[in-house]
XYZ file of C-alpha atoms in Angstrom:
559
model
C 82.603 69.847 20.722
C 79.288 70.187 22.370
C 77.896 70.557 18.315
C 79.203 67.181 17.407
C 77.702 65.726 20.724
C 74.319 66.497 19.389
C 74.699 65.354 16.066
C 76.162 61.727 17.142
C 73.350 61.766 19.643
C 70.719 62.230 16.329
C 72.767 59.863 14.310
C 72.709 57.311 16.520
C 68.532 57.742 17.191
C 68.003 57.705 13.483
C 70.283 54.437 13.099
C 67.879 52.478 15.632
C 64.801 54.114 13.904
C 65.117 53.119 10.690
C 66.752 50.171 11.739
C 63.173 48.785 13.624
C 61.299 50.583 10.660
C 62.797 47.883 8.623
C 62.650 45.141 10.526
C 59.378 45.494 12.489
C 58.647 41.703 13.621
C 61.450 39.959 11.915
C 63.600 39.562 15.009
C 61.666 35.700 15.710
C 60.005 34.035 13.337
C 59.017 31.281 16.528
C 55.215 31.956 15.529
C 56.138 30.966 11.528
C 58.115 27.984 12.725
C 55.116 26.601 14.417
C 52.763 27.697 11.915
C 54.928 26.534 9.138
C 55.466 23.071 10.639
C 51.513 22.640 11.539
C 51.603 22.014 7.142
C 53.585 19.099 7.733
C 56.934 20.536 6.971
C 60.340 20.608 8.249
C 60.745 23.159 10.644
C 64.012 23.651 10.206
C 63.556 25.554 7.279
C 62.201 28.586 8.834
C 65.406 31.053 9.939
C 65.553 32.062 13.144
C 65.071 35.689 12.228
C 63.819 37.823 9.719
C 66.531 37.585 6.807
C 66.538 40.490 4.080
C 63.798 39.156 1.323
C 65.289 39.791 -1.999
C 65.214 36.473 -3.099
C 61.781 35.875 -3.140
C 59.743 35.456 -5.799
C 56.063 35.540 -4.649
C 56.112 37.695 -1.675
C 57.343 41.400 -0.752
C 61.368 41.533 -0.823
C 61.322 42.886 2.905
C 62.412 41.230 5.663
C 61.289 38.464 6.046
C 60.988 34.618 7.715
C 60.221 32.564 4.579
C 63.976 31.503 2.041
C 62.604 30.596 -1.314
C 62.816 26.887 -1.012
C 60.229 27.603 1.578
C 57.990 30.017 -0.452
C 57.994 26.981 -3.386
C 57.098 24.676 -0.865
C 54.400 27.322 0.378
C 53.008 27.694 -3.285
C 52.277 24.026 -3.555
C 50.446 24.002 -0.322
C 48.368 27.252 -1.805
C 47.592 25.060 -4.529
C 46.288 22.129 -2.517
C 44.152 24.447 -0.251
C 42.699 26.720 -3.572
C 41.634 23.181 -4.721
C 39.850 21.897 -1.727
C 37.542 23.495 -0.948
C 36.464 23.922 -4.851
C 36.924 20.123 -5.145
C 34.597 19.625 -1.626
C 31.658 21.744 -2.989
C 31.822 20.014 -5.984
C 32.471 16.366 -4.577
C 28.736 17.167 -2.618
C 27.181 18.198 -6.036
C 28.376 14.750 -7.484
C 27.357 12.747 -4.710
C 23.722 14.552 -4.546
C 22.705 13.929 -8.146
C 24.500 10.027 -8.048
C 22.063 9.328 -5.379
C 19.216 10.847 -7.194
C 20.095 9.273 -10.365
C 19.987 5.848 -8.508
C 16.663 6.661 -6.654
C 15.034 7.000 -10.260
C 16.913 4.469 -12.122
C 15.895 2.326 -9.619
C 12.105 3.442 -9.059
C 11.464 3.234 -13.057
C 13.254 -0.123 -13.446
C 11.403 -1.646 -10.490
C 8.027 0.159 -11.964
C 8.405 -2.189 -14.913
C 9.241 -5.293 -13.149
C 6.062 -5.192 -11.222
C 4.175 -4.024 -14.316
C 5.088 -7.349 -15.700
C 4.425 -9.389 -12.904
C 0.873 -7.504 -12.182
C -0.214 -8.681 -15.573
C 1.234 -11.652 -15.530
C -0.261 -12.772 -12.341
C -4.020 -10.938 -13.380
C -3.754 -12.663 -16.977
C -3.123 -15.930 -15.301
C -5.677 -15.756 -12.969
C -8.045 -14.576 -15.677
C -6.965 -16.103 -19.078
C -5.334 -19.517 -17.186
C -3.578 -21.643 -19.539
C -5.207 -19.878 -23.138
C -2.579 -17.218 -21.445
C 0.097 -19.214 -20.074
C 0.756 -20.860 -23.356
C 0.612 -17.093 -25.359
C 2.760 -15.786 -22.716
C 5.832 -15.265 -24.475
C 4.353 -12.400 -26.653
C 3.955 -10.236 -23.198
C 7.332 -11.227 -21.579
C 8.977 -10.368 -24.969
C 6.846 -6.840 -24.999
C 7.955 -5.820 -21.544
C 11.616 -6.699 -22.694
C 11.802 -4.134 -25.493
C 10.605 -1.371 -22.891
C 13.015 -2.243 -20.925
C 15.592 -2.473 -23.782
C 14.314 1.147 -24.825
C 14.479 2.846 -21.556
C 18.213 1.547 -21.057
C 19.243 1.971 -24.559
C 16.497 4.217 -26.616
C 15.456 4.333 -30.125
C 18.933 2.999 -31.671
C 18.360 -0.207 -30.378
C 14.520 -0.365 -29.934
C 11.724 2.049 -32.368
C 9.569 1.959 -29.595
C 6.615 3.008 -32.601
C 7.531 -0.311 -34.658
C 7.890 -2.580 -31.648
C 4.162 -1.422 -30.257
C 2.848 -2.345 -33.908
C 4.555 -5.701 -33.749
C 3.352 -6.374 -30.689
C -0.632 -5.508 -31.291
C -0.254 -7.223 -34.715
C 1.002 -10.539 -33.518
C -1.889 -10.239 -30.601
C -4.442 -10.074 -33.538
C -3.131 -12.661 -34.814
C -3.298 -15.068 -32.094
C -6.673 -13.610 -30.798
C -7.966 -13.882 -34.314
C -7.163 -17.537 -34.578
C -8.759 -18.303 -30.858
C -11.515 -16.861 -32.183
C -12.338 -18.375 -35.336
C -10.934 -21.551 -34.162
C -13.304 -23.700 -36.840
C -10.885 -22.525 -39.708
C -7.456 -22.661 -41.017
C -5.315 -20.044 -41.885
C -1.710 -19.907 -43.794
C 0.905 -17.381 -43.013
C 0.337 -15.570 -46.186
C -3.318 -14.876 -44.908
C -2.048 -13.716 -41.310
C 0.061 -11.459 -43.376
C -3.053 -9.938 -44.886
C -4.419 -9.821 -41.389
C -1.522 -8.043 -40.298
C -1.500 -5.317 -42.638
C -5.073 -4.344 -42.127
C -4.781 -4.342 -38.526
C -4.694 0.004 -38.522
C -7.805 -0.157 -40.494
C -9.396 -2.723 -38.435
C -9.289 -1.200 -35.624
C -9.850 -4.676 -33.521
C -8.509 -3.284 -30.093
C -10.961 -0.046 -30.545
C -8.949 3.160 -29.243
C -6.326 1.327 -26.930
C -3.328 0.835 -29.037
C -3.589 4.641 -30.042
C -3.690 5.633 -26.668
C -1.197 3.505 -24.984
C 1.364 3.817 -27.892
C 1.360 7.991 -26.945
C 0.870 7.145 -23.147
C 3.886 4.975 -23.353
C 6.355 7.212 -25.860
C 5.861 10.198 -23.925
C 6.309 8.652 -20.468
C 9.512 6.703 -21.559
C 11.059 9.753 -23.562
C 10.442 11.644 -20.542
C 12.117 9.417 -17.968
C 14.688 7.828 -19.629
C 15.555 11.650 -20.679
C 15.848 13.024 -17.557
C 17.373 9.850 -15.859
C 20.395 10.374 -18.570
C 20.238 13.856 -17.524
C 20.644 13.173 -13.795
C 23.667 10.754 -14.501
C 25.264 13.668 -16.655
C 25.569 16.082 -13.948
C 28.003 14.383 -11.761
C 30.191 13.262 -14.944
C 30.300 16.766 -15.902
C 31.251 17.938 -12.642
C 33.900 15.979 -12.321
C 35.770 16.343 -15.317
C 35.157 20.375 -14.687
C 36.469 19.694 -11.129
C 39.849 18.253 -12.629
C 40.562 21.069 -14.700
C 44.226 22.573 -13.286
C 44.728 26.090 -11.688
C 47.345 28.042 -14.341
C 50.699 28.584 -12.792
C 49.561 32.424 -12.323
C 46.856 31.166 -10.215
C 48.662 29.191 -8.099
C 51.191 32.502 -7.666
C 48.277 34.869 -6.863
C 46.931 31.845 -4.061
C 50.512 31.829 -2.665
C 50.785 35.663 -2.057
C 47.046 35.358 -0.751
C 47.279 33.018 1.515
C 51.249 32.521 2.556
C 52.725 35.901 2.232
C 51.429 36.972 5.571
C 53.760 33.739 7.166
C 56.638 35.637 5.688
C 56.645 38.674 6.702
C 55.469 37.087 10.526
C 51.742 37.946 10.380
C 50.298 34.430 10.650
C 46.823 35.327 11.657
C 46.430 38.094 8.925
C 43.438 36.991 6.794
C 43.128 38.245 3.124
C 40.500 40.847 2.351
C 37.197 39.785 0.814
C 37.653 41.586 -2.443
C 40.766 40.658 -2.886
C 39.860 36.942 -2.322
C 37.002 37.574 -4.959
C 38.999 38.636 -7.258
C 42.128 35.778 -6.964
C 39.285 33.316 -7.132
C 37.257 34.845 -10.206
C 40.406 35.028 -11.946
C 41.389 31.208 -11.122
C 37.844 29.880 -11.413
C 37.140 32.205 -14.835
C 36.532 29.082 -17.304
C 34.256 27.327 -15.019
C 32.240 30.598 -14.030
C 31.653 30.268 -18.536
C 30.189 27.112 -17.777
C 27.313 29.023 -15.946
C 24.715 30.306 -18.584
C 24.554 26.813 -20.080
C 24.552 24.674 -16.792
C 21.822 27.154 -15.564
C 19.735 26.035 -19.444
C 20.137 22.453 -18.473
C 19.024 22.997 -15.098
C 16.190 24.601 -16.264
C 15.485 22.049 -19.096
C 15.692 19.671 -16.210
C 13.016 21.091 -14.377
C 10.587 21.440 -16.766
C 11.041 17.731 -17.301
C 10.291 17.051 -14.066
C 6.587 19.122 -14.372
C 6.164 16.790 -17.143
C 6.837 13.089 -15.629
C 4.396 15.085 -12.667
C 1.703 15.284 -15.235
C 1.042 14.328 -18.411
C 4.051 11.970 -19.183
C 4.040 10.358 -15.471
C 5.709 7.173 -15.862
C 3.944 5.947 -12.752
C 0.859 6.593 -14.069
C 1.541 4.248 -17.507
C 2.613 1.631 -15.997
C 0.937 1.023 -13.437
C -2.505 0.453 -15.105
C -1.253 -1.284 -18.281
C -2.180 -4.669 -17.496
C -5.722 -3.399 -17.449
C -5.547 -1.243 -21.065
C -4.070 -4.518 -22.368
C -7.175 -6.663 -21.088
C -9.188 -3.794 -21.959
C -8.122 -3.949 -25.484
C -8.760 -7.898 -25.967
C -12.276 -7.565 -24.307
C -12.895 -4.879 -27.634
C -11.377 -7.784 -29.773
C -13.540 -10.171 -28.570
C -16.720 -8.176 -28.347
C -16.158 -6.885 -31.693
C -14.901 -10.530 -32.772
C -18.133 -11.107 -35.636
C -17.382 -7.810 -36.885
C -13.376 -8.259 -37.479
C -13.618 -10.963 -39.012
C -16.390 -10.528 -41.447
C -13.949 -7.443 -42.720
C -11.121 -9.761 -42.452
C -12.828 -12.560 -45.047
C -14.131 -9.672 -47.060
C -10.437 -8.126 -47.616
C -8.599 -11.559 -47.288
C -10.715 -14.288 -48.807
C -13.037 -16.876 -47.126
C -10.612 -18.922 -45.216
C -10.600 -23.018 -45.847
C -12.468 -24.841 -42.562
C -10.239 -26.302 -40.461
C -9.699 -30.126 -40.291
C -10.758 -32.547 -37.463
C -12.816 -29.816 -36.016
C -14.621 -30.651 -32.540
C -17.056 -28.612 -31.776
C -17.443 -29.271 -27.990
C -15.436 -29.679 -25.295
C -16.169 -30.109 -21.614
C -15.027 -27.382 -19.297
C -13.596 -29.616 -17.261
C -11.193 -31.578 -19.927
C -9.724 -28.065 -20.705
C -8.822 -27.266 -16.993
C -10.271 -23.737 -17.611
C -13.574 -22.927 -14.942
C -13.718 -19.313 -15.986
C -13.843 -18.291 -12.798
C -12.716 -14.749 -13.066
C -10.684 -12.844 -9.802
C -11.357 -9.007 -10.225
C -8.289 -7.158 -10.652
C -7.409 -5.197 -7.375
C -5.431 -2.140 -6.938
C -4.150 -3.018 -3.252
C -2.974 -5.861 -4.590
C 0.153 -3.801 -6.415
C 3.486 -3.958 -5.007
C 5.158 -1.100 -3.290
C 7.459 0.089 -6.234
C 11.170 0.968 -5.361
C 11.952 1.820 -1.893
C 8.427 2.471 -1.195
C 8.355 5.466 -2.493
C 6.335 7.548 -5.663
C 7.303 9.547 -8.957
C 5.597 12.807 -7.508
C 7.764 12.240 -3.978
C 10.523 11.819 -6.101
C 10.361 14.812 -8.204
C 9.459 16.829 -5.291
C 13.131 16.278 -3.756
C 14.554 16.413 -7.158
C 13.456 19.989 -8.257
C 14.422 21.478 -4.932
C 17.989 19.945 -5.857
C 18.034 21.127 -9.125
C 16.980 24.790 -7.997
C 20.005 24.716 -5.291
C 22.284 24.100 -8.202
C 22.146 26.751 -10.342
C 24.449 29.656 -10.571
C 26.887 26.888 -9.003
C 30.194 27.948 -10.860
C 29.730 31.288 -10.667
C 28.644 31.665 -7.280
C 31.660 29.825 -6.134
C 34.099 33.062 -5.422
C 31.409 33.683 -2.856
C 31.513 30.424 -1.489
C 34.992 29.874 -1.142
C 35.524 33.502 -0.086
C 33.640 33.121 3.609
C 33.953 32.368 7.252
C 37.808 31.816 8.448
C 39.331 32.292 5.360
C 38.840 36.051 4.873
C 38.265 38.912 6.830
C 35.730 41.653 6.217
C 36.904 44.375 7.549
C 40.371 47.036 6.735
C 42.180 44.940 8.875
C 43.103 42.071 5.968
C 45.885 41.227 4.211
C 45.486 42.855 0.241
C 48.830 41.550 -0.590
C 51.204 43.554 0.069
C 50.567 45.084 3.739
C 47.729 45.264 6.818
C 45.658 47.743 4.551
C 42.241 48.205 2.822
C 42.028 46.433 -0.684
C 41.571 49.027 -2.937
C 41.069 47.835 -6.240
C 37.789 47.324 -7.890
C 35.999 43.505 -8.035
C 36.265 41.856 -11.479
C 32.975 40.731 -12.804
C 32.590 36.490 -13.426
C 33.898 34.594 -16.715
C 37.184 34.255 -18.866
C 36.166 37.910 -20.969
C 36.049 40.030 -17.405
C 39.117 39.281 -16.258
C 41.055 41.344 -18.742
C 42.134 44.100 -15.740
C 42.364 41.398 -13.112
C 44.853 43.017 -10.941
C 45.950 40.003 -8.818
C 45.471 37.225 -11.682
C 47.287 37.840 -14.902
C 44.361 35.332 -17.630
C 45.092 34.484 -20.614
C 41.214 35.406 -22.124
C 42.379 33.984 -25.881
C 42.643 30.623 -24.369
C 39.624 28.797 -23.187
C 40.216 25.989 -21.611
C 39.361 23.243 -23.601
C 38.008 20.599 -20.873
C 35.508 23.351 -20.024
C 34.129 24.136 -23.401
C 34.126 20.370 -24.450
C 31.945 20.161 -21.229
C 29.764 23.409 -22.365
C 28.840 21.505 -25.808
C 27.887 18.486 -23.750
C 25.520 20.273 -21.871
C 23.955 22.106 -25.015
C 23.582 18.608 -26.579
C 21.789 17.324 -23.541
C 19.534 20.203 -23.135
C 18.386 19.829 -26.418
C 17.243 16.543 -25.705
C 15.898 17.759 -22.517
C 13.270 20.183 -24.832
C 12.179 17.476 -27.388
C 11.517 15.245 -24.609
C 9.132 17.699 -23.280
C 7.180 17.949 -26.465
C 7.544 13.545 -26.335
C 10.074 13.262 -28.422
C 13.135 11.142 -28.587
C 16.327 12.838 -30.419
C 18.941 11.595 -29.026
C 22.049 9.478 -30.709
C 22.475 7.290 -28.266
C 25.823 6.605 -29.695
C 27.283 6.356 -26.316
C 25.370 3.440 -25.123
C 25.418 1.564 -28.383
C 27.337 3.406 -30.907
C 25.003 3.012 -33.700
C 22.842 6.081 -33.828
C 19.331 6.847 -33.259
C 16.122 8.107 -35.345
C 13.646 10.849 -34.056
C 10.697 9.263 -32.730
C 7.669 10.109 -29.954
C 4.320 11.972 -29.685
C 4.849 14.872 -31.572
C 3.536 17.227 -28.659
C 4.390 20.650 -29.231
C 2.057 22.572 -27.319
C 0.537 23.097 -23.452
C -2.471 20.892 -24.752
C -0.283 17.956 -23.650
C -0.883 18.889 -20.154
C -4.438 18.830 -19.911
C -5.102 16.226 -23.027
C -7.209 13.657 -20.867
C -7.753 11.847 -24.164
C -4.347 10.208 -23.816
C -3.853 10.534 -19.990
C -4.709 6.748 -18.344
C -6.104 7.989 -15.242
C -5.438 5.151 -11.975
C -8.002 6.645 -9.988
C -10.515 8.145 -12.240
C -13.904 6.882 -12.688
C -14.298 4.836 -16.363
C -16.179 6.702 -18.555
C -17.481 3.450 -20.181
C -20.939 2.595 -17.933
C -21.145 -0.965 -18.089
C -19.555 -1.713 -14.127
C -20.674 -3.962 -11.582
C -20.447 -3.020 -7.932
C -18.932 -5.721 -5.888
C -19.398 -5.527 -1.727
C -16.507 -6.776 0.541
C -17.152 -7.441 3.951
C -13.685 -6.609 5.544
C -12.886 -8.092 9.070
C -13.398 -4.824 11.349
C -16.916 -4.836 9.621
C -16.440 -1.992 7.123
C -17.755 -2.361 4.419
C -16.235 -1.349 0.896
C -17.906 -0.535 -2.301
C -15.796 -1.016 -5.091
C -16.138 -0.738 -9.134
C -15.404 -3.527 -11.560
C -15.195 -4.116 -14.832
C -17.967 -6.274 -16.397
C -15.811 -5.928 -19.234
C -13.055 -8.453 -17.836
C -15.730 -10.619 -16.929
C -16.911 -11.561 -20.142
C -13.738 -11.614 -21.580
C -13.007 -14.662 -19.386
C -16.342 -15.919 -20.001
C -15.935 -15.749 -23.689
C -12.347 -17.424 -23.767
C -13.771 -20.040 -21.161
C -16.334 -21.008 -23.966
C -13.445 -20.860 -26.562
C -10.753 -22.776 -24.690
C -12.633 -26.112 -25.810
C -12.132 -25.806 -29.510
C -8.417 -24.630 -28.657
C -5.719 -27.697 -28.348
């Protein structure tokens, strides 16, 4: 009697033991109810109390507070928070390099609209009406740069253009200044095809033509390279998590709700390795996102030196002058060669020979070009200011896809320590980190990958990026390879400088300097008397002078 006393006394302790063994906070699942409802669902979903688990899917088959319509409705939610903060990182990234795409877009657009208007207003005050009535041949020049930089050589050969446009100034020039004859379009023609030989402009065409081919490759490159980055982020941004994904995110994050451990965070590693194994296409994406980036950069050392758009343009009205002074100085010459090659041209009829200044309307009073006089450019800002901010972006973005286990894997979503959630209990995560990309995932132990199946979003995005960066090279040697087929669908040629080596850089026979001293002697110094009673010494051009003075003494014989 006393025998089975005991034993009912041990059977009865061993009952209750294993009885809170099993079911070790699944008598209220009041913390899950409030927890669960914070998502924005129905709390009366959650039981009361724990209820025996075997008919979940996702999470441990213990006891448990979660019935499987609310683990499905738990797995969705996983999927919506796996997503943001992916989808936040790389809404930032978009937004960064749309703004920076606009700043330049902007700033080289605007650079051209007050290159026009500079020489406009420097060619009226210096030329008058000789230019106003020849002005059509510069608006239509600054169009087709314009036309190129939006829409590149498969609209515009920016070569053949510059040839047009130095031909048909010969031709006008040469008229102006052999104004006594008469001359048929076959003989322009002739004119027109010796212009290389001639040489009329001296070295300023030659100059300019690799000035301006290398400056525009460069910029319109790397502005089409700026508005690629957020269009590829975005489509690699929409690419779904797999439906093993979304699983492993659920037991990550949600599994802890069910078996009543709401504050349990997952362990590091095993966050790593749920997120390398959902994110293992776009971590591919890395090695040629980081060869853009770099392509990109080396651009931007380029439009900082040798191809600085800034630099072209902002000058050009004063090359162009430059060049027509050489015509005009050089006038005698050119057209002896001309009549030699050509044929003695017929005299013109009705010839005057004089003219009074004042019947023409032109004094030849001549304004000296001044470079305080040039509009602020876009937003007041410069190219090297510009690419300063750029590069620092560009450097912040690399390694972005595969660096973003680590990113998402931080602060209040994980916990470092032993005492984290590895997906089945409280424990220490045990199993080793998988390394990044779709081929290392092949022993994922929390993401079962599919590593024959690339997506194909993501490799449709990697060829994109190839294309680009090969553009991205040739434009650093000054040349211009791309299609352009999706601007204007009907293909491009090669075209540019040719430069294929460092001597770019430092090639000051090409390089229009704004502030450099002209090599050519013949200056005048001019003294302004400013009101605070500085006084300022600045250089001019005698050149510019005479070539007013020598189109004032034309303009006579010109109506």
């Amino acid at each position: 009697m006393k025998t089975m006393l005991v034993f009912s006394t041990v059977y009865t302790f061993a009952v209750l033991f294993v009885s809170t063994k099993a079911e070790p906070k699944s008598t209220s699942c009041n913390e899950v109810r409030a927890a669960y409802s914070s998502k924005g669902f129905n709390s009366n979903d959650v039981p009361n109390k724990g209820i025996q688990g075997a008919h979940l899917k996702v999470c441990p088959q213990e006891y448990s507070c979660c019935t499987l319509e609310m683990e499905e409705k738990l797995s969705q939610q996983s999927h919506s928070d796996l997503k943001a903060p992916v989808s936040q990182l790389s809404t930032n990234l978009q937004s960064t390099f749309k703004q920076r795409h606009s700043h330049f877009d902007q700033f080289f657009r605007e650079l051209l609209d007050n290159a026009e208007r500079s020489l406009n207003d420097m060619f009226v005050r210096t030329y008058g009406k000789m230019y106003v009535q020849n002005a059509e041949l510069f608006k239509h020049f600054f169009q087709e740069l314009k036309r190129y930089y939006v829409s590149g050589s498969g609209v515009v050969n920016l070569d053949s253009m510059l040839s047009d446009f130095w031909e048909d100034l010969l031709e006008r020039m040469f008229r102006l200044v052999n104004v006594q004859y008469e001359f048929s379009d076959a003989y322009m023609e002739c004119v027109s095809r010796h212009t290389e030989q001639l040489k009329p402009f001296g070295d300023v065409p030659r100059k300019l033509r690799l000035q301006l081919t290398r400056a525009f490759v460069a910029a319109r490159t790397f502005t089409r390279g700026l508005a690629l980055m957020p269009e590829v982020v975005n489509k690699v941004s929409t690419v779904n998590a797999s439906p093993s994904c979304v699983r492993a995110a659920m037991k990550m994050m949600y599994c802890p709700y069910c078996s009543g451990q709401i504050a349990l965070k997952p362990c590091q590693n095993y966050c790593f390795n749920v997120m390398r194994g959902c994110l293992a296409n776009q971590a591919d994406l890395d090695t040629e996102w980081n060869n853009f980036l770099d392509a990109m950069l080396s651009l931007a050392e380029r439009l900082e030196g040798p191809f600085n758009f800034e630099s072209v343009m902002d000058p050009i009205d004063v090359k162009i002058s430059e060049a027509i002074m050489n015509m005009q100085e050089n006038s005698m010459q050119v057209s002896q060669k001309v009549f030699q090659g050509c044929g003695q041209p017929q005299p013109g009829k009705g010839f005057r020979s004089r003219r009074s200044v004042k019947e023409t309307g032109f004094t030849g009073r001549f304004r000296p070009y001044s470079p305080d006089a040039r509009p602020t450019t876009a937003a007041g800002t410069s190219l090297d200011r510009l690419t300063t901010d750029v590069k620092k972006k560009l450097k912040h973005a690399k390694k972005f896809w595969s660096t973003l286990p680590e990113t998402v894997c931080v602060g209040e979503r994980i916990t470092s320590g032993d005492d984290c959630w590895n997906g089945t209990a409280k424990s220490r995560y045990e199993s080793v980190v998988m390394g990044n990309g779709l081929a290392n995932q092949v022993s994922n132990p929390d993401v079962e990958v599919d590593i024959t199946k690339p997506d194909l979003v993501i490799r449709s995005q990697i060829a994109v990026l190839k294309e680009m960066t090969s553009w991205l090279k040739a434009a650093h040697s000054g040349n211009d390879i791309s299609s352009d087929q999706d601007e204007d669908g009907s293909g491009g040629e090669e075209s540019g400088s040719g430069c294929d080596s460092p001597s770019c850089e430092v090639d000051r026979d090409i390089y229009f300097s704004t502030t450099a001293t002209p090599i050519n002697p013949r200056v005048v110094k001019v003294v302004h008397q400013d009101t605070s009673g500085v006084v300022r010494v600045a250089h001019r051009s005698m050149a510019l002078a005479l070539s007013a003075l020598v189109l004032a003494l034309l303009a006579p014989h010109w109506r």
